[in-house]
Amino acid sequence: MQVGDESALEVLYGRYGGLIFTLALRIVGDPELAREVLQDTFLRCWDGRDAYDSARGRVPGWLMGIARNRAIDLLRSRPHQARLREREPPVGLASEPVQPDAADSIMLRRAVVSALRGLPIAQRQAIELAYYGGHTQVEIARELGEPLGTIKSRTRQAMELLRDVLWPLIEPRREA
Amino acid sequence: MHPTENLAAYALGALEGPEGISVETHVATCATCGSLVEQYRAVVSTLPMGLDPVAPPPEAWAAIRAEARRRRSPVREWAGTGMRPRWRRAMWPVLTTLVASLLVWNVMLQRELTRRAPGPAPGPEVEALSRRPGRIVILQGTGKPGASARIFVAVDGGGHLAVSGLASLPPDRTYQLWFVRSGAFPVSGATFRADGYGRAWAKVTVPPSLDDVRSIVVTEEPAQGSGAPTGTHLLEATAWR
């Protein structure tokens, strides 16, 4: 894609488009805005493709980072807040099957679900508020009425547990 | 001392500005923490897999493809084909002269900005830094025509950045300078905001080694700064060596 190969963009979209839309929808809670995030993410990737190094397997993280930042920007924007207040409860948002995954992706997906379920609730909450809510550690501590040090410890412990389980599955994919 | 307690939050993008910048600076120079953050980030990128998958609207890809085609610049079309217009070779002497002129112009602009800057007065610090041996890198407004910047990089580390022509940003946004490296995460050099005249000045944290830096860019990011560039390249220096 670094040489402007549109088919490479299509491959990326086929591989990560569903995941990015799912992530965006989880953050903004609105299919229209999630679609906007999806489009922005891939176009920013296209515009800034010279800065990517797909050989080192960092594209998914980069794409998710762009999508998350864009979604959180929208989440915090005033028009979005107003829109959510006025909006009818979401309809037609039932889960739909995405494109079939490769076997190793299915295995990783199952591992992620299992690892997240295995976290103590307080640790999972710290991770979700940070990642999907876009909150800083200070904001999470304030929201939960907990000391900042407690939130930092929970976040680190949760990430360590996730890393122990998931990194052995992720590493071979990056090297492949 | 390693900021162990903050690395996970940093990888999640959940640290406040100064604390985040502090961790980022440490991570850029500490292989142990850098490796751990890289693993955390890889784990973070899989978190959406824990959600019930929802397929995007079928028409979404067509819209993205159409816009990508519209944005593809003629320069990109040459890449990978081995073809270069003949006039590009003849342009080198002209470009060399132009770059030399820009250097002189930038030094003059720096003096003028230093003299007139209404923001935090760099004054003696810039003067002292500018007297050290080093080089100037010029960034062009690739994503923001009319904007430009130059970075003075001292050979013994440290540097400063002077910018003109950037828009003033809302409170929840900032500009961020990046050193984009081959085979490694980009490193943030500074976050800064432009004044009402579109000017900015900032101290730059320069990576210990510039050998693997292949471009220097400025992007627009959330106010607390980002762990990696997510915005369009507004300013860029690629052939900067």
Coordinates of C-alpha atoms in Angstrom, one line a residue:
Chain A
M1 CA 0.0 0.0 0.0
Q2 CA 3.0 2.3 0.5
V3 CA 3.2 2.6 -3.3
G4 CA -0.5 3.5 -3.6
D5 CA -1.8 0.0 -4.3
E6 CA -5.5 0.2 -3.9
S7 CA -5.9 -3.6 -3.7
A8 CA -3.7 -3.5 -0.6
L9 CA -6.2 -1.1 1.0
E10 CA -9.0 -3.5 0.0
V11 CA -7.1 -6.4 1.7
L12 CA -6.7 -4.3 4.8
Y13 CA -10.4 -3.4 4.8
G14 CA -11.4 -7.0 4.3
R15 CA -9.2 -8.0 7.2
Y16 CA -9.9 -5.2 9.7
G17 CA -12.9 -3.3 8.4
G18 CA -15.4 -5.3 10.5
L19 CA -13.3 -5.1 13.6
I20 CA -12.8 -1.3 13.3
F21 CA -16.6 -0.8 12.7
T22 CA -17.3 -2.9 15.8
L23 CA -14.8 -1.0 17.9
A24 CA -16.2 2.4 16.6
L25 CA -19.8 1.3 17.3
R26 CA -18.9 0.2 20.8
I27 CA -17.4 3.7 21.5
V28 CA -19.8 6.0 19.8
G29 CA -23.0 3.9 20.0
D30 CA -24.3 5.2 16.7
P31 CA -24.1 3.3 13.4
E32 CA -23.8 6.4 11.3
L33 CA -21.0 7.8 13.3
A34 CA -19.3 4.4 13.4
R35 CA -19.4 4.4 9.6
E36 CA -17.8 7.8 9.6
V37 CA -15.0 6.6 11.9
L38 CA -14.5 3.6 9.7
Q39 CA -14.2 5.8 6.6
D40 CA -11.9 8.3 8.3
T41 CA -9.7 5.5 9.6
F42 CA -9.0 3.9 6.2
L43 CA -8.6 7.3 4.5
R44 CA -6.1 8.5 7.1
C45 CA -4.3 5.2 6.7
W46 CA -4.3 5.8 2.9
D47 CA -3.0 9.4 3.3
G48 CA -0.3 8.4 5.8
R49 CA 0.6 5.1 4.3
D50 CA 4.3 6.1 4.0
A51 CA 4.5 6.0 7.8
Y52 CA 3.4 2.3 8.1
D53 CA 5.5 -0.7 8.3
S54 CA 3.3 -3.7 7.7
A55 CA 6.2 -6.0 7.6
R56 CA 6.5 -5.7 11.3
G57 CA 2.9 -6.5 11.9
R58 CA 2.0 -3.2 13.4
V59 CA -0.8 -2.2 11.1
P60 CA -3.6 -3.6 13.2
G61 CA -2.5 -1.7 16.2
W62 CA -2.0 1.5 14.2
L63 CA -5.5 1.1 12.6
M64 CA -7.1 0.5 15.9
G65 CA -5.3 3.5 17.4
I66 CA -6.5 5.8 14.6
A67 CA -10.1 4.4 14.9
R68 CA -10.2 4.7 18.7
N69 CA -8.9 8.3 18.7
R70 CA -11.3 9.4 16.0
A71 CA -14.2 7.7 17.8
I72 CA -13.4 9.2 21.1
D73 CA -13.0 12.6 19.5
L74 CA -16.6 12.2 18.1
L75 CA -17.8 10.9 21.5
R76 CA -16.6 14.0 23.2
S77 CA -17.9 16.4 20.5
R78 CA -20.8 18.6 21.4
P79 CA -22.9 17.7 18.3
H80 CA -22.5 14.0 19.1
Q81 CA -23.6 14.5 22.7
A82 CA -26.7 16.4 21.5
R83 CA -27.4 13.8 18.9
L84 CA -27.3 11.0 21.5
R85 CA -29.7 12.8 23.8
E86 CA -32.2 13.2 20.9
R87 CA -31.7 9.8 19.4
E88 CA -34.3 7.1 19.6
P89 CA -33.0 3.9 21.3
P90 CA -30.8 2.0 18.7
V91 CA -32.6 -0.5 16.6
G92 CA -31.3 -3.1 14.2
L93 CA -27.9 -3.3 15.9
A94 CA -28.1 -6.9 16.6
S95 CA -24.8 -8.7 16.0
E96 CA -24.3 -9.7 12.4
P97 CA -21.7 -12.2 11.2
V98 CA -18.6 -10.5 9.7
Q99 CA -16.5 -12.1 7.0
P100 CA -15.2 -15.5 7.9
D101 CA -11.9 -15.3 9.7
A102 CA -8.8 -17.4 9.3
A103 CA -8.4 -20.2 11.8
D104 CA -5.7 -18.4 13.8
S105 CA -7.9 -15.3 14.0
I106 CA -10.7 -17.3 15.3
M107 CA -8.4 -18.8 17.9
L108 CA -7.2 -15.4 18.9
R109 CA -10.7 -14.0 19.1
R110 CA -11.7 -16.8 21.4
A111 CA -8.6 -16.2 23.5
V112 CA -9.4 -12.5 23.8
V113 CA -13.0 -13.2 24.8
S114 CA -11.9 -15.8 27.3
A115 CA -9.1 -13.6 28.7
L116 CA -11.4 -10.6 29.2
R117 CA -14.0 -12.8 30.9
G118 CA -11.3 -14.1 33.2
L119 CA -10.4 -10.7 34.5
P120 CA -11.7 -9.6 37.9
I121 CA -14.6 -7.2 37.3
A122 CA -12.8 -4.2 38.7
Q123 CA -9.8 -4.8 36.4
R124 CA -12.0 -5.3 33.4
Q125 CA -13.9 -2.1 34.2
A126 CA -10.6 -0.1 34.4
I127 CA -9.5 -1.4 31.0
E128 CA -12.9 -0.7 29.4
L129 CA -13.2 2.8 30.8
A130 CA -9.8 3.6 29.5
Y131 CA -10.0 2.0 26.1
Y132 CA -13.6 2.3 25.1
G133 CA -14.5 5.3 27.2
G134 CA -11.3 7.3 26.4
H135 CA -10.9 8.2 30.1
T136 CA -7.6 8.9 31.7
Q137 CA -6.5 7.2 34.8
V138 CA -7.3 10.3 36.8
E139 CA -10.8 10.5 35.3
I140 CA -11.4 6.8 36.1
A141 CA -10.3 7.2 39.7
R142 CA -12.6 10.2 40.0
E143 CA -15.6 8.4 38.4
L144 CA -15.2 5.3 40.5
G145 CA -14.2 7.1 43.7
E146 CA -11.0 5.1 44.1
P147 CA -7.5 6.2 44.7
L148 CA -5.4 6.9 41.6
G149 CA -2.8 4.4 42.7
T150 CA -5.5 1.7 42.9
I151 CA -6.7 2.4 39.4
K152 CA -3.1 2.3 38.0
S153 CA -2.5 -1.0 39.8
R154 CA -5.7 -2.6 38.5
T155 CA -4.9 -1.4 34.9
R156 CA -1.4 -2.8 35.1
Q157 CA -2.5 -6.1 36.6
A158 CA -5.2 -6.5 34.0
M159 CA -2.7 -5.8 31.2
E160 CA -0.3 -8.2 32.6
L161 CA -2.9 -11.0 32.8
L162 CA -4.0 -10.2 29.2
R163 CA -0.4 -10.1 28.0
D164 CA 0.4 -13.5 29.6
V165 CA -2.5 -15.1 27.7
L166 CA -2.5 -13.2 24.4
W167 CA 1.1 -12.3 23.6
P168 CA 2.1 -15.9 22.9
L169 CA -0.7 -16.0 20.3
I170 CA 0.1 -12.5 18.9
E171 CA 3.8 -12.8 18.6
P172 CA 3.9 -15.6 15.9
R173 CA 1.4 -13.6 13.8
R174 CA 3.6 -10.5 13.9
E175 CA 6.6 -12.5 12.8
A176 CA 4.7 -14.4 10.1
Chain B
M1 CA 13.9 4.4 37.2
H2 CA 11.4 2.6 35.0
P3 CA 7.8 4.0 35.1
T4 CA 6.5 0.4 35.5
E5 CA 3.2 1.4 37.0
N6 CA 2.3 3.7 34.1
L7 CA 3.3 1.6 31.1
A8 CA -0.1 -0.2 30.8
A9 CA -2.1 3.0 31.0
Y10 CA 0.3 4.6 28.5
A11 CA -0.3 1.8 26.1
L12 CA -4.0 2.2 26.6
G13 CA -3.7 6.0 25.9
A14 CA -5.0 6.7 29.3
L15 CA -2.3 9.0 30.8
E16 CA -2.6 12.7 31.2
G17 CA -0.4 15.0 29.1
P18 CA 2.8 15.7 31.1
E19 CA 2.8 12.2 32.6
G20 CA 2.2 10.7 29.2
I21 CA 5.0 12.7 27.7
S22 CA 7.3 11.7 30.5
V23 CA 6.6 8.0 30.0
E24 CA 6.9 8.5 26.2
T25 CA 10.3 10.1 26.6
H26 CA 11.5 7.2 28.8
V27 CA 10.1 4.6 26.5
A28 CA 11.9 6.1 23.5
T29 CA 15.3 5.5 25.2
C30 CA 14.7 2.4 27.3
A31 CA 14.7 -0.9 25.4
T32 CA 13.1 -2.8 28.3
C33 CA 10.1 -0.5 28.7
G34 CA 9.9 0.0 24.9
S35 CA 9.5 -3.7 24.4
L36 CA 6.9 -4.1 27.1
V37 CA 4.9 -1.2 25.7
E38 CA 5.1 -2.8 22.3
Q39 CA 3.6 -6.0 23.7
Y40 CA 0.9 -4.1 25.6
R41 CA 0.0 -2.2 22.5
A42 CA -0.3 -5.4 20.5
V43 CA -2.6 -6.8 23.2
V44 CA -4.6 -3.6 23.3
S45 CA -5.1 -3.8 19.5
T46 CA -6.8 -7.2 20.0
L47 CA -9.3 -5.9 22.6
P48 CA -12.0 -5.2 20.0
M49 CA -12.0 -8.9 19.2
G50 CA -13.7 -9.3 22.6
L51 CA -16.8 -7.5 21.3
D52 CA -19.7 -9.1 19.5
P53 CA -18.7 -8.5 15.8
V54 CA -21.0 -6.2 13.8
A55 CA -20.5 -6.0 10.0
P56 CA -20.1 -2.5 8.5
P57 CA -22.7 -1.4 5.9
P58 CA -22.1 -3.0 2.5
E59 CA -21.7 0.4 0.8
A60 CA -19.0 1.6 3.2
W61 CA -16.1 0.1 1.2
A62 CA -17.3 1.7 -2.1
A63 CA -17.3 5.1 -0.5
I64 CA -13.8 4.6 1.0
R65 CA -12.4 3.4 -2.3
A66 CA -13.9 6.3 -4.3
E67 CA -12.4 8.8 -1.9
A68 CA -9.0 7.0 -1.8
R69 CA -8.9 7.2 -5.7
R70 CA -9.7 10.9 -5.5
R71 CA -6.9 11.6 -3.1
R72 CA -4.2 9.6 -4.9
S73 CA -1.6 12.2 -6.0
P74 CA 0.3 11.9 -9.3
V75 CA 3.5 11.5 -7.4
R76 CA 2.2 8.2 -5.9
E77 CA 1.5 6.9 -9.4
W78 CA 5.2 6.8 -10.3
A79 CA 6.2 4.9 -7.2
G80 CA 7.2 1.4 -7.9
T81 CA 7.2 1.7 -11.6
G82 CA 10.9 2.7 -11.9
M83 CA 9.9 5.6 -14.1
R84 CA 11.0 9.2 -13.2
P85 CA 10.3 12.2 -15.3
R86 CA 13.5 13.5 -16.8
W87 CA 12.9 17.0 -15.5
R88 CA 13.2 15.7 -12.0
R89 CA 16.9 15.1 -12.5
A90 CA 17.4 18.5 -13.9
M91 CA 15.6 20.0 -10.9
W92 CA 18.3 19.1 -8.4
P93 CA 20.5 22.2 -8.9
V94 CA 17.4 24.4 -8.7
L95 CA 16.3 22.5 -5.5
T96 CA 19.7 22.9 -3.9
T97 CA 19.6 26.7 -4.5
L98 CA 16.1 26.8 -3.2
V99 CA 17.0 24.9 -0.1
A100 CA 19.9 27.2 0.6
S101 CA 17.6 30.2 0.2
L102 CA 15.1 28.7 2.5
L103 CA 17.8 28.1 5.1
V104 CA 18.7 31.8 5.0
W105 CA 15.1 32.8 5.1
N106 CA 14.4 30.5 8.0
V107 CA 17.2 31.8 10.1
M108 CA 15.9 35.3 9.5
L109 CA 12.4 34.1 10.3
Q110 CA 13.6 32.5 13.5
R111 CA 15.2 35.8 14.6
E112 CA 12.1 37.7 13.8
L113 CA 9.8 35.1 15.5
T114 CA 12.1 35.1 18.6
R115 CA 11.9 38.9 18.7
R116 CA 8.1 39.1 18.2
A117 CA 6.7 35.9 19.6
P118 CA 3.8 36.8 21.9
G119 CA 3.8 33.3 23.5
P120 CA 6.3 31.8 25.9
A121 CA 9.4 33.8 25.2
P122 CA 12.2 31.4 24.0
G123 CA 14.8 34.2 24.1
P124 CA 18.0 33.2 25.8
E125 CA 17.3 29.4 25.6
V126 CA 17.0 29.6 21.8
E127 CA 20.0 31.8 21.5
A128 CA 22.0 29.4 23.5
L129 CA 20.7 26.4 21.6
S130 CA 21.2 28.1 18.3
R131 CA 24.9 28.7 19.0
R132 CA 25.5 25.0 19.4
P133 CA 26.7 23.1 16.4
G134 CA 23.8 21.4 14.6
R135 CA 21.6 21.5 11.6
I136 CA 18.3 22.8 10.5
V137 CA 15.6 20.7 9.1
I138 CA 12.8 22.3 7.1
L139 CA 9.3 20.9 7.1
Q140 CA 7.0 21.7 4.2
G141 CA 3.2 22.1 4.5
T142 CA 2.4 18.9 2.6
G143 CA -1.1 18.7 4.3
K144 CA -1.4 22.4 5.0
P145 CA -0.3 24.5 2.1
G146 CA 1.4 27.8 3.1
A147 CA 2.6 26.4 6.5
S148 CA 6.2 25.7 7.2
A149 CA 8.5 24.8 10.1
R150 CA 12.1 24.3 10.8
I151 CA 13.8 22.4 13.5
F152 CA 17.2 23.1 14.8
V153 CA 18.8 19.9 15.9
A154 CA 21.9 20.3 18.0
V155 CA 24.6 17.6 17.4
D156 CA 24.8 16.9 21.1
G157 CA 21.1 16.5 21.5
G158 CA 18.1 18.8 22.0
G159 CA 16.5 21.1 19.6
H160 CA 13.7 23.5 19.0
L161 CA 11.0 24.0 16.5
A162 CA 9.5 27.2 15.0
V163 CA 6.3 27.0 12.9
S164 CA 4.3 29.4 10.9
G165 CA 1.1 29.1 9.0
L166 CA -0.8 26.6 11.2
A167 CA -4.4 27.2 12.3
S168 CA -5.2 27.9 15.9
L169 CA -6.7 24.8 17.4
P170 CA -9.7 24.3 19.8
P171 CA -8.8 23.4 23.4
D172 CA -9.2 19.7 22.9
R173 CA -6.6 19.4 20.1
T174 CA -2.9 19.9 19.8
Y175 CA -0.2 19.7 17.2
Q176 CA 2.4 16.9 17.7
L177 CA 5.9 16.5 16.2
W178 CA 7.0 13.0 15.3
F179 CA 10.2 11.3 14.3
V180 CA 9.1 8.5 12.1
R181 CA 11.6 5.6 12.2
S182 CA 12.2 2.5 10.1
G183 CA 11.2 -0.6 11.8
A184 CA 10.2 1.0 15.1
F185 CA 7.4 3.1 16.6
P186 CA 7.4 6.8 15.7
V187 CA 8.7 8.9 18.6
S188 CA 7.0 12.1 19.7
G189 CA 9.3 15.1 19.8
A190 CA 7.0 17.8 21.1
T191 CA 3.4 18.9 21.4
F192 CA 2.5 22.5 20.8
R193 CA -0.2 24.9 19.9
A194 CA -0.2 27.8 17.4
D195 CA -1.0 31.3 18.4
G196 CA -3.5 33.7 16.8
Y197 CA -0.9 34.4 14.1
G198 CA -0.4 30.7 13.2
R199 CA 3.0 30.7 14.8
A200 CA 4.4 28.3 17.4
W201 CA 7.7 27.6 19.1
A202 CA 8.5 24.5 21.1
K203 CA 11.4 22.7 22.6
V204 CA 12.0 19.3 20.9
T205 CA 13.0 16.1 22.4
V206 CA 15.3 14.6 19.8
P207 CA 15.8 10.8 19.8
P208 CA 19.3 9.7 20.8
S209 CA 19.9 8.3 17.3
L210 CA 18.6 9.8 14.1
D211 CA 20.1 7.1 11.9
D212 CA 16.8 5.3 11.5
V213 CA 14.6 8.4 11.3
R214 CA 13.2 8.5 7.8
S215 CA 10.8 11.4 8.1
I216 CA 9.8 14.1 10.5
V217 CA 6.1 15.0 10.5
V218 CA 3.6 17.2 12.4
T219 CA 0.1 15.9 12.9
E220 CA -3.0 17.1 14.7
E221 CA -3.9 15.0 17.8
P222 CA -6.1 15.0 20.9
A223 CA -5.0 17.6 23.5
Q224 CA -3.2 15.0 25.7
G225 CA -1.1 13.9 22.7
S226 CA -1.1 10.5 21.1
G227 CA 1.1 7.5 21.4
A228 CA 1.4 7.3 17.6
P229 CA 0.5 9.7 14.9
T230 CA -3.2 9.4 14.0
G231 CA -3.8 12.6 12.0
T232 CA -2.9 13.7 8.5
H233 CA 0.7 14.8 7.9
L234 CA 0.3 18.6 8.0
L235 CA 4.0 19.3 7.8
E236 CA 6.6 16.9 6.6
A237 CA 10.3 16.6 5.9
T238 CA 11.3 13.4 4.2
A239 CA 14.5 13.9 2.3
W240 CA 16.0 15.7 5.3
R241 CA 19.5 14.1 5.6

